[in-house]
CSV table of C-alpha atoms in Angstrom, one decimal:
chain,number,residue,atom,x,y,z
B,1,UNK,CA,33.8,13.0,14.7
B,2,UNK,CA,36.5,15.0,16.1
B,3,UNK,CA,34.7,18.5,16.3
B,4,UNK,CA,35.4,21.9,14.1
B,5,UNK,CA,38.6,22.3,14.5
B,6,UNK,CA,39.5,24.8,12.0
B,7,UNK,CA,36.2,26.6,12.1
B,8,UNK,CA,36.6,29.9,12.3
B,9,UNK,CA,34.7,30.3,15.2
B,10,UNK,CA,37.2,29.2,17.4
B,11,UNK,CA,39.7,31.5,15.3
B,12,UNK,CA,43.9,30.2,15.5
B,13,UNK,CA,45.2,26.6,15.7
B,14,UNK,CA,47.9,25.4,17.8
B,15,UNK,CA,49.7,22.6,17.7
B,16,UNK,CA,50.1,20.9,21.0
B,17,UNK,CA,54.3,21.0,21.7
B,18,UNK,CA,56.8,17.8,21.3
B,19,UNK,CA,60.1,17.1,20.2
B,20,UNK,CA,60.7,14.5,18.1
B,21,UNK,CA,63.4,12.1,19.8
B,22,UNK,CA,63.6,9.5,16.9
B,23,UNK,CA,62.1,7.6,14.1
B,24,UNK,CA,61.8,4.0,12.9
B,25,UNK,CA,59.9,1.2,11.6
B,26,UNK,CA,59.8,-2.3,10.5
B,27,UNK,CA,57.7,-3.5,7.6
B,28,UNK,CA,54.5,-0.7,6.8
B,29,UNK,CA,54.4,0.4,10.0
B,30,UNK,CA,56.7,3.6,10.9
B,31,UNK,CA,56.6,5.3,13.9
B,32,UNK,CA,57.6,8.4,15.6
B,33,UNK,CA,59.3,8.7,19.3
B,34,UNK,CA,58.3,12.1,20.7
B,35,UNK,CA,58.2,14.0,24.0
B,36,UNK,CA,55.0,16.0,24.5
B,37,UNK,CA,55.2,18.9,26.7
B,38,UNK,CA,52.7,18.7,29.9
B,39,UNK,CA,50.6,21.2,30.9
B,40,UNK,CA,46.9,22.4,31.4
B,41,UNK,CA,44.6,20.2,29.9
B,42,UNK,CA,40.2,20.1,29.7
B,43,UNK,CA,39.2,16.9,30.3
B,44,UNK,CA,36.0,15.3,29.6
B,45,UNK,CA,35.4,11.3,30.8
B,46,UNK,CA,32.4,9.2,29.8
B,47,UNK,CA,32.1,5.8,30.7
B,48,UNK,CA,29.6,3.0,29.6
B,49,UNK,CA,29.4,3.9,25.8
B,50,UNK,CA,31.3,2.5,23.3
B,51,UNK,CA,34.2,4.4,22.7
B,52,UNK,CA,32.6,5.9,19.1
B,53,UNK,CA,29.3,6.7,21.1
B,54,UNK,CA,31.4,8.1,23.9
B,55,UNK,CA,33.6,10.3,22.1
B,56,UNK,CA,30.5,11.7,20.2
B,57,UNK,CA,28.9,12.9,23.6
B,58,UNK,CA,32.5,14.3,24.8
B,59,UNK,CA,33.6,16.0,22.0
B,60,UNK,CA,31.2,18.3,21.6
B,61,UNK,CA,31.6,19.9,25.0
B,62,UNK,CA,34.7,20.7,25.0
B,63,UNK,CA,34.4,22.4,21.6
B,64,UNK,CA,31.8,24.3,22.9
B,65,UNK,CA,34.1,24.9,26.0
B,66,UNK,CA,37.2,26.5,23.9
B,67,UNK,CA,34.5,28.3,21.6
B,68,UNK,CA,33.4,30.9,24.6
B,69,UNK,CA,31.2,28.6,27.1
B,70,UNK,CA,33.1,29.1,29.8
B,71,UNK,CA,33.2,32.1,33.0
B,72,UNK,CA,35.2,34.2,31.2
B,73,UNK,CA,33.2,34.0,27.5
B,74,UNK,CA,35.9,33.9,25.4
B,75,UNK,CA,36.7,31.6,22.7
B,76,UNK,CA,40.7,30.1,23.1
B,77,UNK,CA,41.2,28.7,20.0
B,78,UNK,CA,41.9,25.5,19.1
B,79,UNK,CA,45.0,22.9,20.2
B,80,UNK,CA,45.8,19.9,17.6
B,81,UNK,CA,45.7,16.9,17.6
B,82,UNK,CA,42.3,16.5,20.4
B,83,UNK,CA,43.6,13.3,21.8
B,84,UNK,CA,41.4,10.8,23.8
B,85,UNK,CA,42.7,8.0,26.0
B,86,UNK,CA,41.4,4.3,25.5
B,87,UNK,CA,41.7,1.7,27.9
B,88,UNK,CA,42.1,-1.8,26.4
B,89,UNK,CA,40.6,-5.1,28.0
B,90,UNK,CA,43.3,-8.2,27.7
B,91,UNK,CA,42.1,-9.0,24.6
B,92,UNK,CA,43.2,-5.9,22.8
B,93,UNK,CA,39.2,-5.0,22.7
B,94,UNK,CA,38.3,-1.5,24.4
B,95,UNK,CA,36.6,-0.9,27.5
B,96,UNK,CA,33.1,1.2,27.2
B,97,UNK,CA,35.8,4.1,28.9
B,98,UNK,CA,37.4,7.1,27.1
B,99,UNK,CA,38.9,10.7,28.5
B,100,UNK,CA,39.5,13.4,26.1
B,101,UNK,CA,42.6,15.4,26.5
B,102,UNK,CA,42.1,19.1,24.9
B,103,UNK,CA,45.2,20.9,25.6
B,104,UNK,CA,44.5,24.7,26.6
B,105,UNK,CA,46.1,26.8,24.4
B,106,UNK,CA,49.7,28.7,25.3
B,107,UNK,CA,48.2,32.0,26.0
B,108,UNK,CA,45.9,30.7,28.5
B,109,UNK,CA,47.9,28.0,30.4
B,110,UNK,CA,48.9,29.7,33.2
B,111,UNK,CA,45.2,31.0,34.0
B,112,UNK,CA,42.6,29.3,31.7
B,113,UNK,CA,39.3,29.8,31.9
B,114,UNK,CA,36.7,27.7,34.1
B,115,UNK,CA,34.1,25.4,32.0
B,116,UNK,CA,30.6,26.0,32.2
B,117,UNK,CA,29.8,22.3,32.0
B,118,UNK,CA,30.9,20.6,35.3
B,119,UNK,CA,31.8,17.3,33.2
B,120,UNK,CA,34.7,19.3,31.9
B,121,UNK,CA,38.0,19.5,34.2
B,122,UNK,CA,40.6,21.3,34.3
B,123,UNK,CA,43.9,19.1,34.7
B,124,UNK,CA,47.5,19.5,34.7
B,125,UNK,CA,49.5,16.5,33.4
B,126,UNK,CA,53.2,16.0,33.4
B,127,UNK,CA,55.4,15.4,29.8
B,128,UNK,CA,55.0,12.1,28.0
B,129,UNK,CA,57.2,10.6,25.7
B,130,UNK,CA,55.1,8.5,23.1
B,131,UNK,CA,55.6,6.4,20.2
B,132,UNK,CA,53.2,7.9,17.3
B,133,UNK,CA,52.0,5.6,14.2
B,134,UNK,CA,49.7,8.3,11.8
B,135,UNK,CA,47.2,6.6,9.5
B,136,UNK,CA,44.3,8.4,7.3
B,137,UNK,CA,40.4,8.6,6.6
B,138,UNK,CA,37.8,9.2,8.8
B,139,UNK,CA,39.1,6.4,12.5
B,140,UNK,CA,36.7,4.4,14.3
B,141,UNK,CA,37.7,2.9,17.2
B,142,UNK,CA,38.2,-0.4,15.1
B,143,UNK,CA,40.6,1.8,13.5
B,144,UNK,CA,42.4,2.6,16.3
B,145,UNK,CA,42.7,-0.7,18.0
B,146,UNK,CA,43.9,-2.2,14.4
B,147,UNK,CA,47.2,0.5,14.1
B,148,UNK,CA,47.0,0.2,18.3
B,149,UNK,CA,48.2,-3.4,17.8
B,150,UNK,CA,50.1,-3.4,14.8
B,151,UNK,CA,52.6,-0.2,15.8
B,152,UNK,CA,52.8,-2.7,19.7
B,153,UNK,CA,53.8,-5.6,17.4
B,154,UNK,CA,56.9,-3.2,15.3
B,155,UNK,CA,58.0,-1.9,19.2
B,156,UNK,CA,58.1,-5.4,20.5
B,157,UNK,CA,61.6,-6.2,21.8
B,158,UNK,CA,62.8,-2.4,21.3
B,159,UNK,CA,60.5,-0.5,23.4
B,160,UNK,CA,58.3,-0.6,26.7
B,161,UNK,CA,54.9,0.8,26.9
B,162,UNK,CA,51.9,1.1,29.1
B,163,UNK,CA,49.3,-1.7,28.4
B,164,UNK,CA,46.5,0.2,30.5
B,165,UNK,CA,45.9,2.8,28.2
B,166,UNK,CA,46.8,4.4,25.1
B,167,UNK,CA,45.7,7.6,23.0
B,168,UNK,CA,43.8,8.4,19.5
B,169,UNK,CA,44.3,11.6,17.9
B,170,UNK,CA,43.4,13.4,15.1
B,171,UNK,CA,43.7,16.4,13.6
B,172,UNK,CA,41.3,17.3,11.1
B,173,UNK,CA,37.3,18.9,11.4
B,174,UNK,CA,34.4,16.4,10.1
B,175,UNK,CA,34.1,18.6,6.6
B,176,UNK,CA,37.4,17.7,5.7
B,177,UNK,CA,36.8,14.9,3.0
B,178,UNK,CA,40.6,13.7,1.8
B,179,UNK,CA,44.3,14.1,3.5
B,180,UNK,CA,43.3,13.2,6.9
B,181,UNK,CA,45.5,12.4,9.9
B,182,UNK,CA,44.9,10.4,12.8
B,183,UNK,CA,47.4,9.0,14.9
B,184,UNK,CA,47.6,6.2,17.9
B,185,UNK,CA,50.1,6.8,20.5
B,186,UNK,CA,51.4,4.5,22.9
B,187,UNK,CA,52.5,5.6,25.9
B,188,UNK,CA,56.3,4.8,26.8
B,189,UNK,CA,56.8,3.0,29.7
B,190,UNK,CA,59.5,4.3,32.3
B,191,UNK,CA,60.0,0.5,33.9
């Protein structure tokens, strides 16, 4: 589901940049406070798919995109985790909505390359502190909604975050069969 990430046609992996700021839990649910760096990211939105159908249509351009299909041919390597934001309706259900979030690589931040596919943008986003919850096997978005509401539950009275969107992540290519790692991360508020 989440592309080849490891395949070795896209050569090195990186992993996207954070500090971790502090750790906690209550119950089975632990969690992870951490501030992501900002930067560059590709971008790919669909809308009016279900966020499994969705994510299959996105994904597969922007591996395509960091594999060489872009104006200057070259493949960038890949950034873990690919993260996609999910908007949630009130009842904790998502909206037929998702944006993936590929962060470009360090070596081509400051001048990445420009997508062949039009769909794909090119975006700069500030630093985000999160609050990370990492779960295995191979996430659906029931998957993500489930450890969504159950890590909102544990920060309840302790934390603030966003209720308009929140992002999936994983880190693993389809072929790999055990030890996977997915993660939700809610998105700290600043209110």
């Amino acid at each position: 589901m989440l592309g080849m990430i490891k395949n070795s046609l896209f050569g090195s992996v990186e992993t996207w940049p954070w500090q971790i700021l502090s750790k906690g839990g209550k119950g089975e649910v632990s969690y992870e406070e951490r501030a992501c760096e900002g930067g560059k990211f590709a971008t790919v939105e669909v809308t009016d798919k279900p966020v499994d159908e969705a994510l299959r249509e996105a994904m597969p351009k922007v591996v395509k995109y960091v594999g060489g299909s872009n104006d200057k041919g070259i493949g960038m390597g890949m950034t873990v985790p690919i993260s996609f934001a999910v908007f949630p309706s009130a009842d904790g259900s998502l909206q037929k909505k998702l944006k993936v979030w590929f962060r470009i690589p360090n070596e081509f931040q400051s001048d990445p390359p420009a997508p062949s596919d039009d769909s794909i943008k090119i975006e700069d986003r500030e630093g985000i502190t999160v609050y990370s919850t990492q779960f295995g096997g191979y996430a659906k978005a029931t998957d993500y909604v489930a450890h969504a509401a159950e890590l909102r539950t544990t920060l309840e009275g302790t934390a603030t975050c966003r209720s308009d969107f929140y992002f999936c992540t994983g880190y693993d290519p389809p072929m790999k069969p055990y030890g996977r790692r997915n993660e939700v991360w809610l998105v700290k508020s600043n209110e």
